[in-house]
Short mmCIF file of C-alpha atoms in Angstrom, two decimals:
data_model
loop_
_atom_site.label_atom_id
_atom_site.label_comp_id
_atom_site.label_asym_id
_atom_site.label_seq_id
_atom_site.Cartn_x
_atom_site.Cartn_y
_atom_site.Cartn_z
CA UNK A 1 -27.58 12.80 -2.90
CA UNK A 2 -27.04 15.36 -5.64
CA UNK A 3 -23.18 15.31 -6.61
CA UNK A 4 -20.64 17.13 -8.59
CA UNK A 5 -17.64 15.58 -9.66
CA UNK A 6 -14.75 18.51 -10.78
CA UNK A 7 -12.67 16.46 -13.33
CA UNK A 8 -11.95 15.33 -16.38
CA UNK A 9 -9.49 12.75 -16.62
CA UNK A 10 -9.25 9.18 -15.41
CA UNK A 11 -9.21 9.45 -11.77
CA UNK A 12 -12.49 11.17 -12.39
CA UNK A 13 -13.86 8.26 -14.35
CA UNK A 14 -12.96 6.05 -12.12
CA UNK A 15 -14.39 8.14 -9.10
CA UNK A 16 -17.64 8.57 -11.05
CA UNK A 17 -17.95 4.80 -12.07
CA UNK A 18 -17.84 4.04 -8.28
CA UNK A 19 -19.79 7.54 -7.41
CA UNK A 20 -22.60 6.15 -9.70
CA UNK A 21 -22.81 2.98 -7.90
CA UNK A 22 -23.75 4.24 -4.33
CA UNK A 23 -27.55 3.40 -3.19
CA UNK A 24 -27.21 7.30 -2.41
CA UNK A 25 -26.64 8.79 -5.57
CA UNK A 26 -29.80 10.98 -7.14
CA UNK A 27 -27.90 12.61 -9.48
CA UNK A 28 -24.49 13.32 -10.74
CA UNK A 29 -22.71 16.02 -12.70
CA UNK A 30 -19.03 16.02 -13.63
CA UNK A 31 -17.43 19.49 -14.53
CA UNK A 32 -15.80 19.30 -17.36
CA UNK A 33 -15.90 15.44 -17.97
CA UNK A 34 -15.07 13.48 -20.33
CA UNK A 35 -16.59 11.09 -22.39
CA UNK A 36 -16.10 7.82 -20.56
CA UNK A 37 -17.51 10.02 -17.37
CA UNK A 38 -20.26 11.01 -19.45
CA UNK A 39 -21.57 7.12 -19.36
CA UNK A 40 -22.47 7.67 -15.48
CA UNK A 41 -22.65 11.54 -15.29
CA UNK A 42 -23.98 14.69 -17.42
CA UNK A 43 -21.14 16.63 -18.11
CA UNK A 44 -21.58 20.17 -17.83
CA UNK A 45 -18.80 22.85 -19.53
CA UNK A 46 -16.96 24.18 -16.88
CA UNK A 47 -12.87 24.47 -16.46
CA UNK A 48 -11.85 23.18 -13.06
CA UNK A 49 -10.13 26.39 -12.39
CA UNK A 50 -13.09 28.45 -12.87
CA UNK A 51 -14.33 28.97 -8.91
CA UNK A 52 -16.94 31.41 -9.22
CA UNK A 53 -18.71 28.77 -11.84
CA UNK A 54 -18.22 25.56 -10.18
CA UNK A 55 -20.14 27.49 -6.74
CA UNK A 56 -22.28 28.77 -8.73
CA UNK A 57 -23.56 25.95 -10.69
CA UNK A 58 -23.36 23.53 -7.47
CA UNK A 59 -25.68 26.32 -5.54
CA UNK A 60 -27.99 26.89 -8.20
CA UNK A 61 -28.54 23.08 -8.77
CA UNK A 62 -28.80 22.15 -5.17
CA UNK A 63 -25.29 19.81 -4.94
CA UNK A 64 -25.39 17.90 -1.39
CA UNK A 65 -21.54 17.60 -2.26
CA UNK A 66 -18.73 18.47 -4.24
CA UNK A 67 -16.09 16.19 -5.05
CA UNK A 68 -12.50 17.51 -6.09
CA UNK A 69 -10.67 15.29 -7.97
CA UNK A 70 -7.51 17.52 -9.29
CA UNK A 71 -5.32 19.35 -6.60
CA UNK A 72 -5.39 22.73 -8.77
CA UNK A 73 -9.08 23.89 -7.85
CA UNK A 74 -7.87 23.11 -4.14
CA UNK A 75 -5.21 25.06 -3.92
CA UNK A 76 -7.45 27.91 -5.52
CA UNK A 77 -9.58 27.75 -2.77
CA UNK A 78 -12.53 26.11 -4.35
CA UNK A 79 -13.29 24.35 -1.17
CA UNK A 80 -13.25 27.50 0.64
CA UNK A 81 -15.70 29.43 -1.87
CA UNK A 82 -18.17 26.36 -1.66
CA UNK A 83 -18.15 26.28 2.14
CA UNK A 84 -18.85 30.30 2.21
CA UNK A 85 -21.89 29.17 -0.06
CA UNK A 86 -23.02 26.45 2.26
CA UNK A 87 -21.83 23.78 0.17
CA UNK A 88 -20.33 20.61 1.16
CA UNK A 89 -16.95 19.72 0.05
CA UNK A 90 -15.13 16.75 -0.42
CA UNK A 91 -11.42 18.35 -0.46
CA UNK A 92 -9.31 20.02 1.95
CA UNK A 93 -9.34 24.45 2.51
CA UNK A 94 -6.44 26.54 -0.01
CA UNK A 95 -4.32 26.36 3.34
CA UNK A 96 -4.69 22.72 4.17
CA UNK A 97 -4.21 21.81 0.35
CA UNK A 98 -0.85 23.83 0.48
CA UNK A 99 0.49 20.13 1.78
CA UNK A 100 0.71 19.64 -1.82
CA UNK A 101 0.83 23.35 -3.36
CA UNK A 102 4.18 24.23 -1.95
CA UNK A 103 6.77 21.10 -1.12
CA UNK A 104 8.58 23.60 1.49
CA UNK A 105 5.48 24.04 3.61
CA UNK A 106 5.08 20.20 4.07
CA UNK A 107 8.21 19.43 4.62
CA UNK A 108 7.96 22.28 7.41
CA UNK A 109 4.78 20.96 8.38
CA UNK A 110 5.76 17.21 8.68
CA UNK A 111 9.08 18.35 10.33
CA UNK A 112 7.64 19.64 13.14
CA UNK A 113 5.41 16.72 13.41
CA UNK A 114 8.38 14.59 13.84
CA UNK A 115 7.28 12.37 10.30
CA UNK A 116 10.06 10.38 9.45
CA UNK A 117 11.02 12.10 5.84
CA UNK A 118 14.60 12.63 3.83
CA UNK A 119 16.65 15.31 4.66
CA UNK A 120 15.76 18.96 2.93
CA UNK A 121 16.73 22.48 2.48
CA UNK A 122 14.74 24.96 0.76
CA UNK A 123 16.24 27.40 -1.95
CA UNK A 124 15.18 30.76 -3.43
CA UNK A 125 18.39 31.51 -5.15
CA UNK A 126 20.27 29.15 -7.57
CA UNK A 127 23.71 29.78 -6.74
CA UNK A 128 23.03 28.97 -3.37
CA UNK A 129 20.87 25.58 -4.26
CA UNK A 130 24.02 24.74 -6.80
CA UNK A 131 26.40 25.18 -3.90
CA UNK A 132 24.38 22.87 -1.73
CA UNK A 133 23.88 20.39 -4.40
CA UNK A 134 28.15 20.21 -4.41
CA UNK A 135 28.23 19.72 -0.97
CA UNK A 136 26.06 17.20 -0.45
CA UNK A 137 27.32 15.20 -3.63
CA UNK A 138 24.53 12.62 -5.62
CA UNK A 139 22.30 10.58 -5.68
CA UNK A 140 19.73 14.37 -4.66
CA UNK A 141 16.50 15.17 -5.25
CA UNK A 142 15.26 18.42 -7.15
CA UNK A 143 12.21 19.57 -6.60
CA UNK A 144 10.17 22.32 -8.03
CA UNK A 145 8.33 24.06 -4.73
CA UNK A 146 4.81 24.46 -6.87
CA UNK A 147 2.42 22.90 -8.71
CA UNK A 148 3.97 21.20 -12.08
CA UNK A 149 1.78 18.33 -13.10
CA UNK A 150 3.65 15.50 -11.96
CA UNK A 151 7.18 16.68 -13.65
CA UNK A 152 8.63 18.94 -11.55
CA UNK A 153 10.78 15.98 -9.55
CA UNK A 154 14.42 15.62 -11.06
CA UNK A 155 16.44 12.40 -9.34
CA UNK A 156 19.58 13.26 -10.14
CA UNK A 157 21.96 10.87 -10.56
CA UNK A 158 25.25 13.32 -10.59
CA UNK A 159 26.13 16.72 -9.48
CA UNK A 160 25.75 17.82 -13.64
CA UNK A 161 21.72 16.19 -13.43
CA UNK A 162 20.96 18.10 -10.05
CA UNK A 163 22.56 21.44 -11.51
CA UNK A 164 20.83 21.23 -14.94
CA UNK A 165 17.42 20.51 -13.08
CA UNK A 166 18.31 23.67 -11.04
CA UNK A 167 19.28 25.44 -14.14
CA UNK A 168 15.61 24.64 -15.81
CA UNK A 169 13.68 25.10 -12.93
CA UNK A 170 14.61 28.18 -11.07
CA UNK A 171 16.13 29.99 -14.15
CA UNK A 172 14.61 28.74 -17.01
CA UNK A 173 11.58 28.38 -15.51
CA UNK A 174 10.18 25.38 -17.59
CA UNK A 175 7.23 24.57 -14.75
CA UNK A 176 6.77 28.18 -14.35
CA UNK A 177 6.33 30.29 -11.41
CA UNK A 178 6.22 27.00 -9.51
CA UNK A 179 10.17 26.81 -9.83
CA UNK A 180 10.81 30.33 -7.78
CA UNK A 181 11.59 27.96 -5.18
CA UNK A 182 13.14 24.59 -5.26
CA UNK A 183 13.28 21.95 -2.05
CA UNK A 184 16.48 19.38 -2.22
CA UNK A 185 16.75 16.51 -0.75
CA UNK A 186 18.61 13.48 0.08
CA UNK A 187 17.35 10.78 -2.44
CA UNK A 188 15.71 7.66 -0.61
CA UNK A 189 16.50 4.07 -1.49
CA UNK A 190 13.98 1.50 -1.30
CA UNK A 191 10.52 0.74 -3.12
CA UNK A 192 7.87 3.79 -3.64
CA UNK A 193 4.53 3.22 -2.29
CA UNK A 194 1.55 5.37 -2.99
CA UNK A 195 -0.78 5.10 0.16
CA UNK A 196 -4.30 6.88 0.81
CA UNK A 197 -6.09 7.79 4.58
CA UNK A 198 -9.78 9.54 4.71
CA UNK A 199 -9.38 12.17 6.58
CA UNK A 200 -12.00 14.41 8.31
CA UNK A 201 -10.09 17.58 10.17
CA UNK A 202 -9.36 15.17 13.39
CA UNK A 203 -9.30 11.30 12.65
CA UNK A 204 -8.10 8.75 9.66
CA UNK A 205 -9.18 5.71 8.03
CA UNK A 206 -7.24 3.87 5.47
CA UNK A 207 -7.45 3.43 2.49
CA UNK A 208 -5.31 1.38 0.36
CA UNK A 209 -1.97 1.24 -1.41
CA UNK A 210 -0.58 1.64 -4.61
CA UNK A 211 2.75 1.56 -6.50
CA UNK A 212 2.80 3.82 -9.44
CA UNK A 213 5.48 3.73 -12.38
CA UNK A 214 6.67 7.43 -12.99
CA UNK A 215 9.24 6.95 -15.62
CA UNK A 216 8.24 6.90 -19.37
CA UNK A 217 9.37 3.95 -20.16
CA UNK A 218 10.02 0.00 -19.44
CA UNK A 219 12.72 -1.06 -16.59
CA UNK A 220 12.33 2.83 -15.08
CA UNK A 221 13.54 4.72 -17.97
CA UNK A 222 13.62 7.81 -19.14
CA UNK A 223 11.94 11.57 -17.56
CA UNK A 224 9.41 11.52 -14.69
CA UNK A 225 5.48 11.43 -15.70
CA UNK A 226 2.40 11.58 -14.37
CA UNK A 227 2.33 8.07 -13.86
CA UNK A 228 2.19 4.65 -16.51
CA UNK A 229 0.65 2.89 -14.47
CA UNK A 230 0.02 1.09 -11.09
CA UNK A 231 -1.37 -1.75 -9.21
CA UNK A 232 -2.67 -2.66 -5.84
CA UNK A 233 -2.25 -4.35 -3.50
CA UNK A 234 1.70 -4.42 -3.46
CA UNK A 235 3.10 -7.06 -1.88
CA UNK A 236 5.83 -4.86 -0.28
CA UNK A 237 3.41 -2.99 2.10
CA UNK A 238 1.37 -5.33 4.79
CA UNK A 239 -1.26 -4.72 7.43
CA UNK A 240 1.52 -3.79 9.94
CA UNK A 241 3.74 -1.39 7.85
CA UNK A 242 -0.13 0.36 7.14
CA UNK A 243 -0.87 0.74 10.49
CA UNK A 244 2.71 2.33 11.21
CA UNK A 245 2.25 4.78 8.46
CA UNK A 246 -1.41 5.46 9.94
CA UNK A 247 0.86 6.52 13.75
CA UNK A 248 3.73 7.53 12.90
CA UNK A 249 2.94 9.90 9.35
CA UNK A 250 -0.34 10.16 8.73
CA UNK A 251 -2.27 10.76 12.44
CA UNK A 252 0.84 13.38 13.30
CA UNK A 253 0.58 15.42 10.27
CA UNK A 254 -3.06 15.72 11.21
CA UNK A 255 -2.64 16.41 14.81
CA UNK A 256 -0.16 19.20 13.48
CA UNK A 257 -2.12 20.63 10.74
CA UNK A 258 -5.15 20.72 13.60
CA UNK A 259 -2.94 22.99 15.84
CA UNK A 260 -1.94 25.73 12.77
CA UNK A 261 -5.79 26.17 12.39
CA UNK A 262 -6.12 24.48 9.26
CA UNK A 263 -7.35 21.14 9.58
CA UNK A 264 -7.21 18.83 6.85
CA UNK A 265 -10.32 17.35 5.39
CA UNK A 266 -10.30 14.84 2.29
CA UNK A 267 -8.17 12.29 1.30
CA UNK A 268 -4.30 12.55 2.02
CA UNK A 269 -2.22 10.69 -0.49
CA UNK A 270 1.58 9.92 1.09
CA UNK A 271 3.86 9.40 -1.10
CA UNK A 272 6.03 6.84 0.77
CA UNK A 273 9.81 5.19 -0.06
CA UNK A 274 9.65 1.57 2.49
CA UNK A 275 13.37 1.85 3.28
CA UNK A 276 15.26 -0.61 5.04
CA UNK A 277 14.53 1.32 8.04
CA UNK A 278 10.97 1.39 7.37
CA UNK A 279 8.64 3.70 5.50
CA UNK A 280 9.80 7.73 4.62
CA UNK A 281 7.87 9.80 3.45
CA UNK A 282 8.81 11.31 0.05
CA UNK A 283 5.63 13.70 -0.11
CA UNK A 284 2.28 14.30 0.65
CA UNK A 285 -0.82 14.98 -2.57
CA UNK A 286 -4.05 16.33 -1.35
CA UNK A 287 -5.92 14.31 -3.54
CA UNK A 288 -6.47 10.82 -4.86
CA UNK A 289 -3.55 10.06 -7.23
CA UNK A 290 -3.69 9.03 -11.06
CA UNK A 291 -3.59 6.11 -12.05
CA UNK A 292 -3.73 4.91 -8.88
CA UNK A 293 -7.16 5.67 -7.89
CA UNK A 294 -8.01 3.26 -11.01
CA UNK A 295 -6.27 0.53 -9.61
CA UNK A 296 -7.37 0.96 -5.90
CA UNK A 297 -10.96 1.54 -6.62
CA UNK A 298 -11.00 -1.21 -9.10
CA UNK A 299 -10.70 -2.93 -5.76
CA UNK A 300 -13.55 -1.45 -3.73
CA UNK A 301 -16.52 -3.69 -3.08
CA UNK A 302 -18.14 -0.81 -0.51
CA UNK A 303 -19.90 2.87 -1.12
CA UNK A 304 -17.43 5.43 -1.91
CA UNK A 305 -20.07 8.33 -1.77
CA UNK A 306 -20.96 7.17 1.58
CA UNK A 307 -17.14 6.90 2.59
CA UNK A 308 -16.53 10.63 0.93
CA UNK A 309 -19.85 11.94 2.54
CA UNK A 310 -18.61 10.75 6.22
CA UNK A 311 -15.13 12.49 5.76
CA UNK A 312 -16.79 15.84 4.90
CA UNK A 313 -19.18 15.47 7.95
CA UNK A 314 -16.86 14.13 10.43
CA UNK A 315 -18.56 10.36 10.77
CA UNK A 316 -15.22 8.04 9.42
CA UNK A 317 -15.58 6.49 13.43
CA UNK A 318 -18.49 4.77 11.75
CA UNK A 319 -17.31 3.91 8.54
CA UNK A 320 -16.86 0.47 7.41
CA UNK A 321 -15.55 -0.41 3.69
CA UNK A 322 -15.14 -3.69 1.97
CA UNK A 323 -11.66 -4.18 -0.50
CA UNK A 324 -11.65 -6.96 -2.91
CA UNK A 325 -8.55 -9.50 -1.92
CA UNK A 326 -8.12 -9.75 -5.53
CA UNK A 327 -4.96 -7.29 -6.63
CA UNK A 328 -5.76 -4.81 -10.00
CA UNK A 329 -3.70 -3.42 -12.33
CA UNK A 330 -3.60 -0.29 -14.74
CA UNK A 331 -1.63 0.66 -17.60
CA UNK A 332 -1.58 3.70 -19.26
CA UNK A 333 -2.06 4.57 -22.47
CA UNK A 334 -0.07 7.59 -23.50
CA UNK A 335 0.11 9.64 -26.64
CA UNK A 336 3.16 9.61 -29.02
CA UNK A 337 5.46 12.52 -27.88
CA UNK A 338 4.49 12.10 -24.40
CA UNK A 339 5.90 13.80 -21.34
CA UNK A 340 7.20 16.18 -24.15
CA UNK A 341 4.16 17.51 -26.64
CA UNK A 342 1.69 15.01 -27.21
CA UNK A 343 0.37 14.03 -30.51
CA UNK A 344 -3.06 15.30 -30.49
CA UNK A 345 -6.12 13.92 -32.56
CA UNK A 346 -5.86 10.64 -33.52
CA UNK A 347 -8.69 8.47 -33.48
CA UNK A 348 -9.37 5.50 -30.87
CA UNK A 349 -11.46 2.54 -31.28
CA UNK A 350 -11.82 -0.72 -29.94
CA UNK A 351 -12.63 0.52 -26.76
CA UNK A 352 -15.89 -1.94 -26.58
CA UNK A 353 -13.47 -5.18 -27.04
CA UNK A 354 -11.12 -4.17 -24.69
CA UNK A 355 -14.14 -3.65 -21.90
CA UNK A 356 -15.18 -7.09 -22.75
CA UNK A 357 -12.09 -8.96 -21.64
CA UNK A 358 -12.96 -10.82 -18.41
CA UNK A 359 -12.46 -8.55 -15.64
CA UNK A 360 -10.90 -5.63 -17.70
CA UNK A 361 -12.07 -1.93 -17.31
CA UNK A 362 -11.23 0.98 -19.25
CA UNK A 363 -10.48 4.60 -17.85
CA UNK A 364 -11.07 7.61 -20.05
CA UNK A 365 -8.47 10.54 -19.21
CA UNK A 366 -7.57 12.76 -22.79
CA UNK A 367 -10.31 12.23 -24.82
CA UNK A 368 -12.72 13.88 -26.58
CA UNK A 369 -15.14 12.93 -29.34
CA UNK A 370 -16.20 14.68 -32.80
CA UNK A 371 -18.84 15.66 -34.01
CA UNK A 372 -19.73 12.49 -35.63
CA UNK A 373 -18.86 10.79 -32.36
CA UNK A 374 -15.73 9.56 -32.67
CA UNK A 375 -13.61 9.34 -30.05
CA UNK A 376 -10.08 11.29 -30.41
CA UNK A 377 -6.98 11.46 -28.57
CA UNK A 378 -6.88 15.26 -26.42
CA UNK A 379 -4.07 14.69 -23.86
CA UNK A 380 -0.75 13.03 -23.22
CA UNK A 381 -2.08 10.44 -20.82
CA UNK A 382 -5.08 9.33 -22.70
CA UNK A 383 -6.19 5.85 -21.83
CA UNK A 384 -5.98 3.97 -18.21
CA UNK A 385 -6.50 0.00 -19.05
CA UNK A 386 -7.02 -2.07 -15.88
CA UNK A 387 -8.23 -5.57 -14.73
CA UNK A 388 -8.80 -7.03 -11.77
CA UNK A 389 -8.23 -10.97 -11.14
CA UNK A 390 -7.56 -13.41 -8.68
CA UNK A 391 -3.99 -12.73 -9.08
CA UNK A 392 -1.44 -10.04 -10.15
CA UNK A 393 -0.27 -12.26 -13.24
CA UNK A 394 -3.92 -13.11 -13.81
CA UNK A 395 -4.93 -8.91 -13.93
CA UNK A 396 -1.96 -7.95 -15.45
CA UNK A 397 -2.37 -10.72 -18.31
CA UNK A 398 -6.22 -9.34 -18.77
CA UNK A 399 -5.00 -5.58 -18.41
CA UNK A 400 -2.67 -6.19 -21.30
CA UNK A 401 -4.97 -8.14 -23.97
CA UNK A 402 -7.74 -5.43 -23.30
CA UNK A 403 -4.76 -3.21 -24.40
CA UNK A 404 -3.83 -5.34 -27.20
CA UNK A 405 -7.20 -4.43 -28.30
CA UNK A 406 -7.92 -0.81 -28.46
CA UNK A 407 -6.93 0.46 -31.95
CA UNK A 408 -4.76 3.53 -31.34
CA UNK A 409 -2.16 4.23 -33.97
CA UNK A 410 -0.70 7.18 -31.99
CA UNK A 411 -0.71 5.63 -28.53
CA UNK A 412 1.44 3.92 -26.77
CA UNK A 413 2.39 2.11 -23.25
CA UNK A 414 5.18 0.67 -20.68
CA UNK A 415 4.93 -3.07 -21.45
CA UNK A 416 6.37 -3.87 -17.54
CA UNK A 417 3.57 -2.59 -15.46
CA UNK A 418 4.00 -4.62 -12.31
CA UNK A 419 6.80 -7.00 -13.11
CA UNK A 420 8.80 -5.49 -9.68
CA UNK A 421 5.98 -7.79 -7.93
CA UNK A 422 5.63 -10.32 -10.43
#
């Protein structure tokens, strides 16, 4: 199969390690790339938000498939404009990927699919979301209804928090047009899970889980990132809470996506809180998450292009993957200044020695290399460091000395990546 790969950060090098792998695989093209991705792909210079090129260049080079690793191309429509070109494409339609585009229409969505969820109200005006926030007193969720790179969740801890988030969201508009609307809701107590399903318009297969570490720093402090890292499996979620999520949140928001006319094809990433009562869902991604799609596929013995290919053509009755037992880990590796403005340009080295540590892989995500070749920092989240091991302690351990050896004056890390399970 010819393949191209629409990233550039570390879920994408991840997804084109195991992409590269597959018995299938003629060729493989990642738009824009990155350098790690360029070890298993030819990177080609194209932004992710730039439709009319990606179709283009996937037509004129005869792509079997397309795989979407951000959510903003998605909600663009990019897997609309390929399948009006013929094109096969791993990624749900611009109205299926609104499950993650707006936060209002899922929760509407999952509502009347009777998911088990937190309680919500959807706001337009601020005066009216601060009013709401007072009533229903704190612990509350803010969230910004749009797009906003991982950031635009504000747990608020007191009334003050929840009416400052309002305050920078809807008026100040620090995410954007995505704050126009905000969803509230009642803040869930428990431990997060990150969980992903294969979906193909009408049935599910799961994948695996995840927990992720949002805040910036150790013991869950400070403001909401795109993740520090993750590890699977976690020891929280078993075989039977999985195959409750599968009936009672993931086959249901199908079934109801099915009867609007917009059936949901890809992979469906639910953002769970495993309450006392069971698993909630917080929120649904239309796409595989980062940094856990490091961690989870760090874990995958079977063919991910053959998994991907059977989604897109309706086959996952046949599919049959093979996980590790052994649990992974990832840390990221984050650029001084980040969530804020991230220190750009510093150079990295010691990448080689850290890939060398037993078990230990390294994830490309900001980077970008000189002309002289080398290799520079060009993001906030810059580096994803993982092992995998016989056990947590074991992976973690590994994860951390390949860390410990990357040479990174600039960069930095949370230093607690799975220590809830260990």
């Amino acid at each position: 199969m010819r393949v191209l790969l629409v990233g550039g950060g570390g879920r994408e090098h991840a997804l084109s390690r195991s992409i590269a792998a597959s018995p299938l695989l003629t060729r493989l093209w990642a738009a824009p790339g990155n350098p790690g991705i360029a070890e298993h792909a030819e990177c080609v210079p194209i932004g992710v938000e730039d439709i009319p090129a990606l179709v283009a260049f996937a037509r004129d080079n005869a792509a079997d498939l397309v795989v979407v690793g951000p959510e903003a191309p998605l909600t663009l429509g990019l897997a609309d404009a390929l399948a009006a070109a013929g094109i096969v494409c791993f990624g749900p339609s611009a109205a299926a990927a609104r499950l993650e585009g707006s936060k209002a229409f899922c929760r509407e969505v999952t509502s009347a699919a009777g998911v088990p969820g937190a309680e919500w109200a959807r706001f337009d005006d601020p005066a009216a979301a601060r009013a709401y926030v007072r009533a229903k007193g704190a612990p509350i969720v803010v969230k910004a209804d749009g797009l906003a790179a991982g950031k635009g969740v504000v747990v608020a801890a007191t009334v003050g928090e929840a009416e400052a988030a309002i305050a920078d969201i809807m008026e100040a508009r620090v995410h954007g047009a995505s704050g126009a609307t905000v969803v509230i809701e009642e803040c869930l107590t428990g431990q997060e899970v990150s969980f992903f399903a294969l979906c193909d318009g009408t049935d599910a297969v799961p994948l695996a889980a995840a927990q992720d570490h949002k805040r910036v720093g150790d013991g869950d402090t400070g403001p909401n990132t795109g993740g520090m890292g993750a590890y699977s499996p976690p020891p929280v979620f078993n075989d039977a809470m999985r195959d409750d999520v599968m009936n009672r949140i993931i086959h249901p928001t199908l079934a109801e996506m099915a009867r609007r006319g917009t059936p949901f094809r890809g992979v469906l990433f639910a953002g769970l809180m495993v309450t006392a009562t069971g698993p909630r869902l917080i929120e649904f991604n239309v796409r595989f998450g980062d940094p856990e799609c490091q961690a989870i596929l760090m874990r995958l013995d079977g063919d991910l292009l053959a998994a991907l290919d059977a989604a897109c053509r309706g086959r996952l009755r046949d599919l049959a993957l093979g996980w590790s037992a052994d649990p992974s880990l990832v840390v990221v590796m984050a650029a001084r200044g980040y969530p804020g403005t991230p220190a750009k340009g510093g150079t990295i080295a010691g990448l080689d020695r850290a890939a060398a540590i037993p078990g230990a892989r390294v994830f490309q995500a900001g980077t970008a290399r000189r002309a002289d070749g080398t290799l520079v920092a060009q993001g906030g989240r810059v580096l994803g460091i993982g092992a995998r091991a016989p056990t947590l302690r074991a992976a973690r351990d590994a994860a951390y000395a390949a860390v410990d050896a990357v040479e990174w004056p600039d960069g930095f890390c949370r230093r607690d990546i799975g220590s809830r399970a260990l």
